[in-house]
Every structure is written in structure tokens, then in C-alpha cells.
Coordinates of C-alpha atoms in Angstrom, one line a residue:
M1 CA 0.0 0.0 0.0
L2 CA 1.3 3.5 -0.9
L3 CA 1.0 5.7 2.2
K4 CA 0.6 9.4 1.8
K5 CA 1.7 12.0 4.4
N6 CA -0.3 11.9 7.7
T7 CA -1.6 8.4 7.1
L8 CA -2.8 6.4 10.1
V9 CA -2.4 2.6 9.9
F10 CA -4.1 0.3 12.5
I11 CA -1.8 -2.8 12.6
R12 CA -3.5 -5.7 14.4
K13 CA -1.7 -8.4 16.3
N14 CA -1.8 -10.9 13.3
D15 CA -0.9 -8.4 10.6
L16 CA 2.5 -9.1 8.9
H17 CA 4.0 -5.8 7.7
Y18 CA 7.1 -3.9 6.9
F19 CA 8.0 -0.4 5.7
E20 CA 9.9 0.6 2.6
P21 CA 10.6 4.1 1.4
S22 CA 9.7 5.1 -2.1
I23 CA 12.6 5.7 -4.6
D24 CA 12.4 9.5 -4.7
S25 CA 11.7 10.2 -1.0
G26 CA 12.5 9.2 2.5
V27 CA 10.0 7.9 5.1
S28 CA 9.3 8.8 8.7
F29 CA 6.9 7.0 10.9
I30 CA 5.9 6.7 14.6
N31 CA 5.0 3.4 16.2
L32 CA 2.5 3.5 19.1
A33 CA 2.3 0.1 20.7
F34 CA -0.4 -1.0 23.2
T35 CA -1.7 -4.2 24.6
E36 CA -4.7 -6.2 23.3
E37 CA -6.3 -5.8 26.7
I38 CA -6.3 -2.0 26.4
L39 CA -7.7 -2.2 22.9
N40 CA -10.5 -4.6 23.9
K41 CA -11.5 -2.4 26.8
L42 CA -11.6 0.6 24.5
F43 CA -13.7 -1.2 21.9
D44 CA -16.1 -2.6 24.6
Y45 CA -16.6 1.0 25.9
L46 CA -17.2 2.4 22.4
T47 CA -19.5 -0.4 20.9
P48 CA -22.2 -0.9 19.7
G49 CA -22.1 2.4 17.8
F50 CA -18.4 2.2 16.9
C51 CA -17.0 0.3 13.9
S52 CA -14.7 -2.0 15.9
Y53 CA -15.8 -5.1 14.0
E54 CA -15.0 -3.5 10.6
L55 CA -11.6 -2.4 12.0
L56 CA -10.7 -5.9 13.3
S57 CA -12.1 -7.9 10.4
A58 CA -10.8 -5.9 7.5
P59 CA -8.6 -8.0 5.2
L60 CA -5.8 -5.4 5.2
P61 CA -4.7 -3.1 8.0
P62 CA -7.2 -0.3 8.2
T63 CA -5.7 2.9 6.8
I64 CA -6.9 6.4 6.8
C65 CA -5.4 9.8 5.8
I66 CA -5.9 12.4 8.6
L67 CA -5.8 16.2 8.7
E68 CA -2.6 18.1 9.5
H69 CA -3.8 19.4 12.8
D70 CA -4.9 15.9 13.9
A71 CA -1.5 14.6 13.0
N72 CA 0.2 17.4 14.9
W73 CA -1.9 16.6 18.0
I74 CA -0.8 12.9 17.8
H75 CA 2.8 13.8 17.4
K76 CA 2.8 16.3 20.2
N77 CA 1.1 13.9 22.7
I78 CA 3.3 10.9 21.8
D79 CA 6.4 13.1 22.3
E80 CA 5.0 14.0 25.8
L81 CA 4.3 10.3 26.4
N82 CA 7.9 9.4 25.6
A83 CA 9.2 12.2 27.8
M84 CA 7.4 10.9 30.9
S85 CA 9.0 8.8 33.6
H86 CA 8.5 5.0 33.0
K87 CA 8.3 4.6 36.8
N88 CA 4.9 6.3 36.8
T89 CA 3.0 3.5 35.1
D90 CA -0.5 4.7 36.1
L91 CA 0.1 8.1 34.5
L92 CA 1.6 6.5 31.4
K93 CA -1.4 4.2 30.9
F94 CA -3.8 7.2 31.4
K95 CA -1.9 9.3 28.8
L96 CA -1.8 6.3 26.3
K97 CA -5.6 5.8 26.7
V98 CA -6.3 9.5 26.0
I99 CA -4.3 9.3 22.8
L100 CA -5.9 6.0 21.7
F101 CA -9.4 7.3 22.5
K102 CA -8.8 10.4 20.2
I103 CA -7.3 8.4 17.4
F104 CA -10.1 5.8 17.2
T105 CA -13.0 8.1 17.9
Q106 CA -12.0 11.1 15.8
C107 CA -9.9 9.5 13.1
F108 CA -11.3 6.0 12.5
Q109 CA -14.9 6.7 13.5
N110 CA -16.1 6.8 9.8
Y111 CA -14.0 3.8 8.7
V112 CA -17.1 1.8 7.9
N113 CA -18.0 4.3 5.2
L114 CA -14.6 3.9 3.5
L115 CA -14.6 0.1 3.1
S116 CA -15.9 0.0 -0.5
E117 CA -13.2 -0.2 -3.1
E118 CA -15.3 2.2 -5.2
T119 CA -15.1 4.9 -2.5
I120 CA -13.2 8.0 -3.8
E121 CA -11.1 9.9 -1.3
Q122 CA -13.1 12.8 0.2
P123 CA -11.6 16.2 -0.5
T124 CA -9.8 17.7 2.5
W125 CA -11.8 20.9 2.3
L126 CA -15.0 18.9 2.6
T127 CA -13.7 16.9 5.6
E128 CA -12.8 20.2 7.3
L129 CA -16.1 21.8 6.4
D130 CA -18.0 18.8 7.8
K131 CA -16.2 19.2 11.1
K132 CA -17.0 22.9 11.2
M133 CA -20.7 22.4 10.4
H134 CA -21.2 20.1 13.4
R135 CA -20.6 23.1 15.7
I136 CA -23.8 24.8 16.8
E137 CA -22.5 28.3 15.9
N138 CA -22.4 27.1 12.3
F139 CA -25.3 24.7 11.8
S140 CA -27.7 27.2 13.5
Q141 CA -27.1 29.7 10.8
P142 CA -28.9 29.8 7.4
T143 CA -27.6 27.5 4.6
E144 CA -25.8 30.5 3.0
H145 CA -23.4 30.4 6.0
M146 CA -22.3 26.9 5.0
I147 CA -21.8 27.9 1.4
E148 CA -19.7 30.9 2.6
L149 CA -17.6 28.6 4.8
S150 CA -17.0 26.2 2.0
G151 CA -15.7 28.9 -0.4
K152 CA -17.6 27.1 -3.2
T153 CA -20.7 28.0 -5.2
R154 CA -24.0 26.5 -4.1
T155 CA -24.1 24.4 -7.3
H156 CA -20.6 23.0 -6.7
L157 CA -21.2 22.3 -3.0
N158 CA -24.5 20.6 -3.8
R159 CA -22.8 18.4 -6.4
V160 CA -20.0 17.4 -4.0
L161 CA -22.4 16.8 -1.0
K162 CA -24.6 14.6 -3.3
K163 CA -21.5 12.6 -4.3
Y164 CA -20.1 12.0 -0.8
F165 CA -23.1 12.2 1.5
N166 CA -26.0 11.7 -0.9
M167 CA -27.6 15.0 0.3
T168 CA -28.1 18.5 -0.8
V169 CA -27.0 21.5 1.3
S170 CA -30.4 21.9 2.8
Q171 CA -30.8 18.2 3.5
Y172 CA -27.3 18.1 5.1
M173 CA -28.2 21.1 7.4
H174 CA -31.5 19.5 8.4
E175 CA -29.8 16.2 9.2
I176 CA -27.4 17.9 11.7
R177 CA -30.1 20.1 13.2
L178 CA -32.4 17.1 13.7
N179 CA -29.7 15.1 15.4
Y180 CA -29.0 18.0 17.7
M181 CA -32.7 18.4 18.4
A182 CA -33.1 14.7 19.2
N183 CA -30.1 14.7 21.6
S184 CA -31.3 17.8 23.3
L185 CA -34.8 16.5 23.8
V186 CA -33.6 13.5 25.8
T187 CA -30.6 15.1 27.7
T188 CA -32.1 18.5 28.7
D189 CA -35.2 20.1 30.1
Y190 CA -35.2 23.0 27.6
P191 CA -38.6 23.7 26.0
I192 CA -39.0 22.2 22.5
L193 CA -39.5 25.7 21.0
D194 CA -36.2 26.9 22.5
I195 CA -34.4 23.8 21.1
C196 CA -35.8 24.3 17.6
L197 CA -34.7 27.9 17.6
A198 CA -31.3 27.1 19.0
C199 CA -30.4 24.6 16.3
G200 CA -31.6 27.0 13.5
F201 CA -35.2 26.2 12.8
E202 CA -37.2 29.4 12.6
N203 CA -40.4 27.7 11.6
L204 CA -41.7 25.4 14.4
S205 CA -44.2 23.5 12.2
W206 CA -41.5 22.8 9.6
A207 CA -39.2 21.5 12.3
Y208 CA -41.9 19.3 13.6
E209 CA -42.7 18.0 10.1
L210 CA -39.0 17.2 9.4
F211 CA -38.6 15.6 12.8
K212 CA -41.6 13.3 12.3
I213 CA -40.3 12.2 8.9
K214 CA -36.9 11.2 10.4
Y215 CA -38.0 9.7 13.8
H216 CA -41.6 8.7 13.0
T217 CA -43.0 10.5 16.0
T218 CA -43.4 14.0 17.5
P219 CA -40.7 15.7 19.4
L220 CA -42.7 15.5 22.6
N221 CA -43.3 11.7 22.2
Y222 CA -39.7 11.2 21.4
R223 CA -38.7 13.0 24.6
N224 CA -41.1 11.0 26.7
Q225 CA -40.0 7.6 25.2
N226 CA -36.3 8.2 25.3
R227 CA -35.8 10.3 28.4
L228 CA -32.4 9.8 30.1

């Protein structure tokens, strides 16, 4: 496998592997070793919503290219881990678990969507935009805000979203808002109207209609049935 810069490779215990630099460039990589026990505990904690089965059963070592700031965070924290005293095993284990948690939850969380051989690598700008749009200060704004953040035209953004997420700009915004709305209904006591307004729905009846299409019930029934 040809590995690009900032590539993460999850090498499992039975994977046979070696590294070889390309002809025209050198290679630099960091190994982060951990026990199978730590991995199993992490996956037990993250499942059933996490793609642990896909990661463990993939025919080749799971590989994903990450963003520059994620790579810098990993490098920085591994450097700090290596600088710690090996006598303080509890602190070392804690630091290691923090690093692994971030790597698997933020970097490999969408691995299941990348398994198809026909999948085309998602543009970096779209990955970055997707992260930004999951922040309430962005998805609570009109769709024009997303278009402005993307730096693309509405037509181009619609075409790219359709290709990678099978959604238009409006559908993408509604999906994020409805997820936020559903989570808020079961984890807070905020009035439903306030939740709708907070996530960007200005029309309450339209929010109710979209919510019912996605969850097959009203917001109030959803809150009563799923209350935490």
C-alpha cells in the first residue's frame, strides 16, 4: 500500500508488515504500541455504535489519511508520552488511553464508510467543512453560511455533497439540526421551541414535520419515550 503523508495505519496483532521508502523520497513514521487488553476495553466501551468489527475484520490493516492538525496533535502527545518517567505506570497508561481514544473516535470513526473499493477519497476541504458544520454556531445559521464557509458555489457544493453524502446542502443542514434536536430532547429540560430555535429552525411547524419524517414521532413523544 502506498501511504501518503499523515496516514494512520491500524496494525493488528496478526498483521504481517514492513515499511519501505519510495525511490524518490524518505520515510518517517511513529509506532504507538499498546496491549490487546487496552484495545478490547476501549472497543467494549465504544461499541455498539463504533466500527470495531470492521476495523478488526478488514482483510488489510485499516488505513486512513488524517488532517494536518490531527497529525500534529498525535505527534505532540506521543512526544509528551515518551518524555514521561517510566516509573509512573499509572500516568503513562492514562496518557496512552487518552491518545488512543482520540485516534479511534476522531480518526477511525467513519472507517465503515470507507470500506468500499469504489469509494473516492473525500476532499480535504469537505472533511474540514463537515467538522465545522457540526458546531452549533455554524449549523444554527442559514444555509448561506455553510456555502460561505466552503468557499464554493452553491451548485458545486450541492454536487459534492450529493456525491459523498447523498444529500443537498439543505438536507445536510436539516440532518445535523435534527440530530442535535433529538439529543437535546432526551438530555435537557429545555422547552421544545427553544431547542428548535437554538439549532436553527425558525419555523416550528416545519421543524416538527422534518422531525416526524426522520423519527416517525413527534418531538414530545420522542422526549417521553427516550428520556435519560
